[in-house]
Coordinates of N, CA and C in Angstrom, one line a residue:
M1 N 118.3 81.2 15.1 CA 118.3 82.7 15.0 C 119.7 83.1 14.7
D2 N 119.9 84.2 14.0 CA 121.2 84.6 13.7 C 121.6 85.6 14.8
V3 N 122.9 86.1 14.7 CA 123.5 87.0 15.7 C 122.8 88.2 15.8
K4 N 122.2 88.8 14.7 CA 121.6 90.1 14.6 C 120.3 90.1 15.4
V5 N 119.5 89.0 15.2 CA 118.3 88.9 16.1 C 118.7 88.9 17.6
W6 N 119.6 88.1 17.9 CA 119.9 88.2 19.4 C 120.4 89.5 19.8
M7 N 121.1 90.1 19.0 CA 121.6 91.6 19.4 C 120.4 92.4 19.6
Y8 N 119.3 92.3 18.6 CA 118.1 93.1 18.7 C 117.4 92.9 20.0
L9 N 117.2 91.5 20.3 CA 116.5 91.1 21.6 C 117.2 91.6 22.8
T10 N 118.5 91.5 22.8 CA 119.3 91.9 24.0 C 119.1 93.5 24.1
Y11 N 119.3 94.2 23.0 CA 119.1 95.7 23.0 C 117.8 96.1 23.6
L12 N 116.8 95.4 23.1 CA 115.4 95.8 23.6 C 115.3 95.5 25.0
A13 N 115.7 94.4 25.5 CA 115.6 94.0 26.9 C 116.5 95.0 27.8
V14 N 117.7 95.3 27.4 CA 118.5 96.2 28.3 C 118.0 97.6 28.2
S15 N 117.5 98.1 27.0 CA 117.0 99.4 26.9 C 115.7 99.7 27.6
I16 N 114.8 98.7 27.4 CA 113.5 98.8 28.1 C 113.7 98.8 29.7
G17 N 114.6 97.8 30.1 CA 114.9 97.7 31.5 C 115.4 99.0 32.1
L18 N 116.4 99.7 31.4 CA 117.0 100.8 31.9 C 116.1 101.9 31.8
T19 N 115.2 102.0 30.9 CA 114.2 103.1 30.8 C 113.2 102.9 32.0
I20 N 112.8 101.8 32.3 CA 111.9 101.5 33.5 C 112.5 101.9 34.8
W21 N 113.8 101.5 34.9 CA 114.5 101.7 36.2 C 114.7 103.2 36.4
V22 N 115.2 103.9 35.4 CA 115.4 105.4 35.4 C 114.1 106.1 35.7
A23 N 113.0 105.7 34.9 CA 111.7 106.4 35.1 C 111.3 106.3 36.6
R24 N 111.3 105.1 37.1 CA 110.9 104.9 38.5 C 111.7 105.7 39.5
A25 N 113.0 105.7 39.3 CA 113.9 106.4 40.2 C 113.7 107.9 40.2
L26 N 113.5 108.4 38.9 CA 113.2 109.9 38.8 C 111.9 110.2 39.3
S27 N 110.8 109.4 39.1 CA 109.5 109.6 39.6 C 109.5 109.7 41.1
R28 N 110.2 108.6 41.8 CA 110.1 108.5 43.2 C 110.8 109.7 43.9
N29 N 112.1 110.0 43.4 CA 113.0 111.0 44.0 C 112.7 112.4 43.5
G30 N 112.1 112.5 42.3 CA 111.8 113.8 41.8 C 110.5 114.5 42.4
L31 N 109.7 113.6 43.0 CA 108.5 114.2 43.5 C 108.7 115.2 44.6
V32 N 109.7 115.1 45.5 CA 109.9 116.1 46.5 C 110.3 117.4 45.8
F33 N 111.1 117.3 44.8 CA 111.6 118.5 44.0 C 110.4 119.2 43.4
L34 N 109.5 118.3 42.8 CA 108.3 119.0 42.1 C 107.3 119.6 43.2
Q35 N 107.2 119.0 44.4 CA 106.3 119.6 45.4 C 106.9 121.0 45.8
D36 N 108.3 121.1 45.9 CA 108.9 122.4 46.2 C 108.7 123.4 45.0
V37 N 108.8 122.8 43.8 CA 108.7 123.8 42.6 C 107.3 124.3 42.6
F38 N 106.3 123.5 42.7 CA 105.0 123.9 42.5 C 104.3 124.3 43.9
A39 N 104.7 124.0 44.9 CA 104.1 124.4 46.2 C 102.7 123.9 46.4
D40 N 102.4 122.7 45.6 CA 101.1 122.2 45.7 C 101.2 120.7 45.4
S41 N 100.9 119.8 46.4 CA 101.2 118.4 46.2 C 100.4 117.7 45.1
R42 N 99.1 118.2 45.0 CA 98.2 117.7 43.8 C 98.8 118.0 42.5
L43 N 99.2 119.3 42.4 CA 99.8 119.6 41.1 C 101.1 118.9 40.8
A44 N 101.9 118.7 41.8 CA 103.2 118.0 41.7 C 103.0 116.6 41.4
D45 N 102.0 115.9 41.9 CA 101.7 114.5 41.6 C 101.2 114.4 40.1
A46 N 100.5 115.3 39.7 CA 99.9 115.3 38.3 C 101.1 115.6 37.3
V47 N 101.9 116.6 37.6 CA 103.0 116.9 36.8 C 104.0 115.7 36.8
N48 N 104.3 115.0 37.8 CA 105.1 113.9 37.9 C 104.7 112.7 37.1
S49 N 103.4 112.5 37.1 CA 102.8 111.4 36.1 C 102.9 111.8 34.8
L50 N 102.6 113.1 34.4 CA 102.8 113.5 33.0 C 104.3 113.4 32.6
L51 N 105.2 113.8 33.5 CA 106.7 113.7 33.1 C 107.0 112.2 32.9
V52 N 106.5 111.3 33.7 CA 106.9 109.9 33.5 C 106.3 109.4 32.2
V53 N 105.1 109.7 31.8 CA 104.6 109.2 30.5 C 105.3 109.9 29.4
G54 N 105.7 111.1 29.5 CA 106.5 111.7 28.4 C 107.8 111.2 28.3
F55 N 108.4 110.8 29.4 CA 109.7 110.2 29.4 C 109.6 108.7 28.8
Y56 N 108.6 108.0 29.1 CA 108.5 106.7 28.4 C 108.3 106.8 26.9
L57 N 107.5 107.7 26.5 CA 107.2 107.9 25.1 C 108.5 108.4 24.3
L58 N 109.2 109.4 24.8 CA 110.3 109.9 24.2 C 111.4 108.9 24.1
N59 N 111.7 108.1 25.3 CA 112.8 107.2 25.2 C 112.5 105.9 24.6
L60 N 111.3 105.4 24.7 CA 111.0 104.2 24.0 C 110.9 104.4 22.6
G61 N 110.4 105.6 22.2 CA 110.4 105.9 20.7 C 111.8 106.0 20.1
Y62 N 112.7 106.6 20.9 CA 114.1 106.7 20.4 C 114.7 105.2 20.4
V63 N 114.3 104.4 21.4 CA 114.9 103.0 21.3 C 114.4 102.2 20.2
T64 N 113.2 102.4 19.8 CA 112.6 101.6 18.7 C 113.2 102.1 17.3
V65 N 113.3 103.5 17.2 CA 113.9 104.1 16.1 C 115.4 103.7 15.7
A66 N 116.1 103.7 16.8 CA 117.6 103.4 16.8 C 117.9 101.9 16.8
M67 N 116.8 101.2 16.7 CA 117.1 99.6 16.8 C 117.7 99.1 15.5
K68 N 117.3 99.6 14.4 CA 117.7 99.1 13.1 C 119.2 99.3 13.0
E69 N 119.7 98.1 12.5 CA 121.2 98.2 12.1 C 121.3 97.8 10.5
S70 N 121.8 98.8 9.9 CA 121.9 98.6 8.5 C 122.9 97.7 8.0
G71 N 124.0 97.7 8.6 CA 125.1 96.8 8.1 C 125.0 95.4 8.6
P72 N 125.8 94.5 8.0 CA 125.7 93.1 8.5 C 126.4 92.9 9.9
V73 N 126.0 92.0 10.6 CA 126.5 91.7 11.9 C 127.1 90.2 11.7
G74 N 128.3 90.1 11.5 CA 129.0 88.8 11.2 C 129.1 87.8 12.4
D75 N 129.6 88.4 13.5 CA 130.0 87.5 14.7 C 129.6 88.2 15.9
A76 N 129.7 87.5 17.0 CA 129.4 87.9 18.3 C 130.1 89.3 18.7
S77 N 131.3 89.3 18.4 CA 132.1 90.6 18.8 C 131.5 91.8 18.1
Q78 N 131.1 91.8 16.8 CA 130.6 92.9 16.1 C 129.1 93.2 16.7
A79 N 128.5 92.1 17.1 CA 127.1 92.3 17.7 C 127.2 93.0 19.1
L80 N 128.2 92.7 19.9 CA 128.5 93.4 21.1 C 128.9 94.9 20.9
E81 N 129.7 95.1 19.9 CA 130.1 96.4 19.7 C 128.9 97.3 19.2
Q82 N 128.0 96.8 18.4 CA 126.8 97.4 18.1 C 126.0 97.7 19.2
L83 N 125.8 96.6 20.0 CA 124.9 96.6 21.1 C 125.4 97.7 22.1
S84 N 126.5 97.8 22.4 CA 127.2 98.8 23.3 C 127.1 100.2 22.7
L85 N 127.1 100.4 21.4 CA 126.8 101.7 20.9 C 125.4 102.1 21.0
K86 N 124.5 101.1 20.7 CA 123.0 101.6 20.8 C 122.7 101.7 22.3
V87 N 123.1 101.0 23.2 CA 122.7 101.2 24.7 C 123.4 102.4 25.2
G88 N 124.6 102.7 24.7 CA 125.2 103.9 25.2 C 124.4 105.2 24.7
L89 N 124.0 105.1 23.4 CA 123.1 106.2 23.0 C 121.8 106.3 23.7
V90 N 121.3 105.2 24.1 CA 120.1 105.2 25.0 C 120.3 105.9 26.3
L91 N 121.5 105.5 26.9 CA 121.8 106.2 28.2 C 122.1 107.7 28.0
L92 N 122.7 108.2 26.9 CA 122.9 109.6 26.7 C 121.6 110.3 26.5
V93 N 120.7 109.6 25.8 CA 119.3 110.3 25.7 C 118.6 110.3 27.0
L94 N 118.7 109.3 27.8 CA 118.1 109.3 29.2 C 118.7 110.4 30.0
G95 N 120.0 110.7 30.0 CA 120.7 111.7 30.7 C 120.3 113.0 30.2
A96 N 120.2 113.2 28.9 CA 119.8 114.5 28.3 C 118.4 114.9 28.7
L97 N 117.5 114.0 28.6 CA 116.2 114.2 29.1 C 116.1 114.6 30.5
H98 N 116.8 113.9 31.4 CA 116.9 114.2 32.8 C 117.4 115.6 33.0
F99 N 118.4 115.9 32.5 CA 119.0 117.3 32.7 C 118.1 118.4 32.1
F100 N 117.5 118.1 31.1 CA 116.6 119.1 30.4 C 115.4 119.4 31.4
N101 N 114.8 118.3 31.9 CA 113.7 118.5 32.9 C 114.2 119.2 34.1
V102 N 115.1 118.8 34.7 CA 115.8 119.6 35.9 C 116.0 121.0 35.5
F103 N 116.6 121.4 34.5 CA 116.9 122.7 34.0 C 115.6 123.5 33.9
A104 N 114.6 122.9 33.2 CA 113.4 123.7 33.0 C 112.6 123.9 34.3
L105 N 112.6 122.9 35.1 CA 111.8 123.1 36.4 C 112.6 123.9 37.4
G106 N 113.9 123.9 37.3 CA 114.6 124.9 38.0 C 114.4 126.2 37.7
R107 N 114.4 126.5 36.4 CA 114.0 127.9 35.9 C 112.5 128.3 36.4
Y108 N 111.6 127.3 36.3 CA 110.3 127.7 36.7 C 110.2 128.0 38.3
R109 N 110.9 127.2 39.0 CA 110.9 127.4 40.5 C 111.6 128.8 40.8
R110 N 112.7 129.1 40.1 CA 113.3 130.5 40.4 C 112.4 131.6 40.1
G111 N 111.6 131.5 39.0 CA 110.7 132.5 38.6 C 109.6 132.6 39.6
R112 N 109.1 131.5 40.1 CA 108.0 131.5 41.1 C 108.5 132.2 42.4
L113 N 109.7 131.8 42.8 CA 110.3 132.3 44.0 C 110.4 133.8 43.9
R114 N 110.9 134.3 42.7 CA 111.2 135.7 42.5 C 109.8 136.5 42.6
Q115 N 108.8 135.9 42.1 CA 107.4 136.5 42.2 C 107.0 136.6 43.6
Q116 N 107.2 135.6 44.4 CA 106.9 135.6 45.8 C 107.6 136.5 46.7
A117 N 108.8 136.9 46.2 CA 109.7 137.6 47.1 C 109.2 138.9 47.5
T118 N 109.4 139.4 48.7 CA 108.9 140.9 49.0 C 109.8 142.0 48.4
H119 N 109.2 142.9 47.9 CA 110.0 143.9 47.3 C 110.6 144.8 48.3
P120 N 111.8 145.4 48.1 CA 112.4 146.2 49.1 C 111.7 147.6 49.2
P121 N 111.7 148.2 50.3 CA 111.0 149.5 50.4 C 111.6 150.5 49.4
L122 N 110.7 151.5 49.2 CA 111.2 152.5 48.3 C 112.2 153.4 49.0
P123 N 113.2 154.0 48.2 CA 114.2 154.9 48.8 C 113.5 156.2 49.4
P124 N 114.0 156.9 50.4 CA 113.4 158.2 50.9 C 113.6 159.2 49.8
V125 N 112.5 160.0 49.8 CA 112.4 161.1 48.9 C 112.9 162.4 49.5
A126 N 113.0 162.5 50.8 CA 113.4 163.8 51.5 C 114.2 163.4 52.8
V127 N 114.9 164.4 53.4 CA 115.7 164.2 54.5 C 114.8 164.7 55.7
L128 N 114.8 163.8 56.7 CA 113.8 164.1 57.8 C 114.8 164.9 58.8
P129 N 114.2 165.8 59.6 CA 115.0 166.6 60.6 C 115.4 165.6 61.7
P130 N 116.5 165.9 62.4 CA 116.9 165.0 63.5 C 115.9 165.0 64.6
Q131 N 115.8 163.9 65.3 CA 114.9 163.8 66.5 C 115.4 164.5 67.7
G132 N 114.6 165.0 68.6 CA 115.1 165.6 69.8 C 114.9 167.1 69.8
G133 N 114.1 167.7 69.1 CA 113.9 169.1 69.1 C 114.2 169.8 67.8
P134 N 113.8 171.0 67.8 CA 114.0 171.7 66.5 C 115.4 172.2 66.4
H135 N 116.0 172.1 65.3 CA 117.4 172.5 65.0 C 117.3 173.3 63.7
P136 N 118.1 174.4 63.8 CA 118.1 175.2 62.6 C 118.6 174.4 61.4
V137 N 117.9 174.6 60.3 CA 118.3 174.0 59.0 C 119.2 174.9 58.3
P138 N 120.3 174.5 57.8 CA 121.2 175.4 57.0 C 120.4 175.7 55.8
P139 N 120.7 177.0 55.3 CA 120.0 177.4 54.0 C 120.6 176.5 52.9
V140 N 119.8 176.4 51.9 CA 120.2 175.5 50.7 C 120.5 176.6 49.7
G141 N 121.6 176.5 49.0 CA 122.0 177.3 47.9 C 123.3 178.0 48.2
P142 N 123.7 179.0 47.4 CA 125.0 179.7 47.6 C 125.0 180.5 48.9
T143 N 126.2 180.4 49.5 CA 126.3 181.1 50.7 C 126.7 182.6 50.4
P144 N 126.1 183.6 51.2 CA 126.4 185.0 50.9 C 127.9 185.3 51.1
P145 N 128.5 186.3 50.5 CA 129.8 186.7 50.7 C 130.0 187.2 52.1
A146 N 131.2 186.9 52.7 CA 131.5 187.4 54.1 C 131.9 188.9 54.0
R147 N 131.5 189.6 55.1 CA 131.8 191.1 55.3 C 132.9 191.3 56.2

């Protein structure tokens, strides 16, 4: 086998391994966050599973599309350079997907908390007389001229 084939095999092994590791970590640790976001554990479990499937589809799709190397790979050092570029791009995609999910779920959570918040009372429309007995209320309007 030539150097390019070894590079492809190494790229696939590293990228798929990283994808599985990150997906498991995000699924395990993100479930608590999802339960807080949705306030329903069944819904959080379902969304967690759907996010994992979407994560695998997007990332493994990117890994397979980005695998092709159009230029020749002459020796092992060029293969390692191309491999590091490709794995680095996979890591950037993994990070971008993670931050997008956290951002979107955080916005959803803030909206849900805003809807559940109690509204402040309405401001008073009139002044109540002081407690403790009747007190004369000064007249409203212009005061008459003094004599």
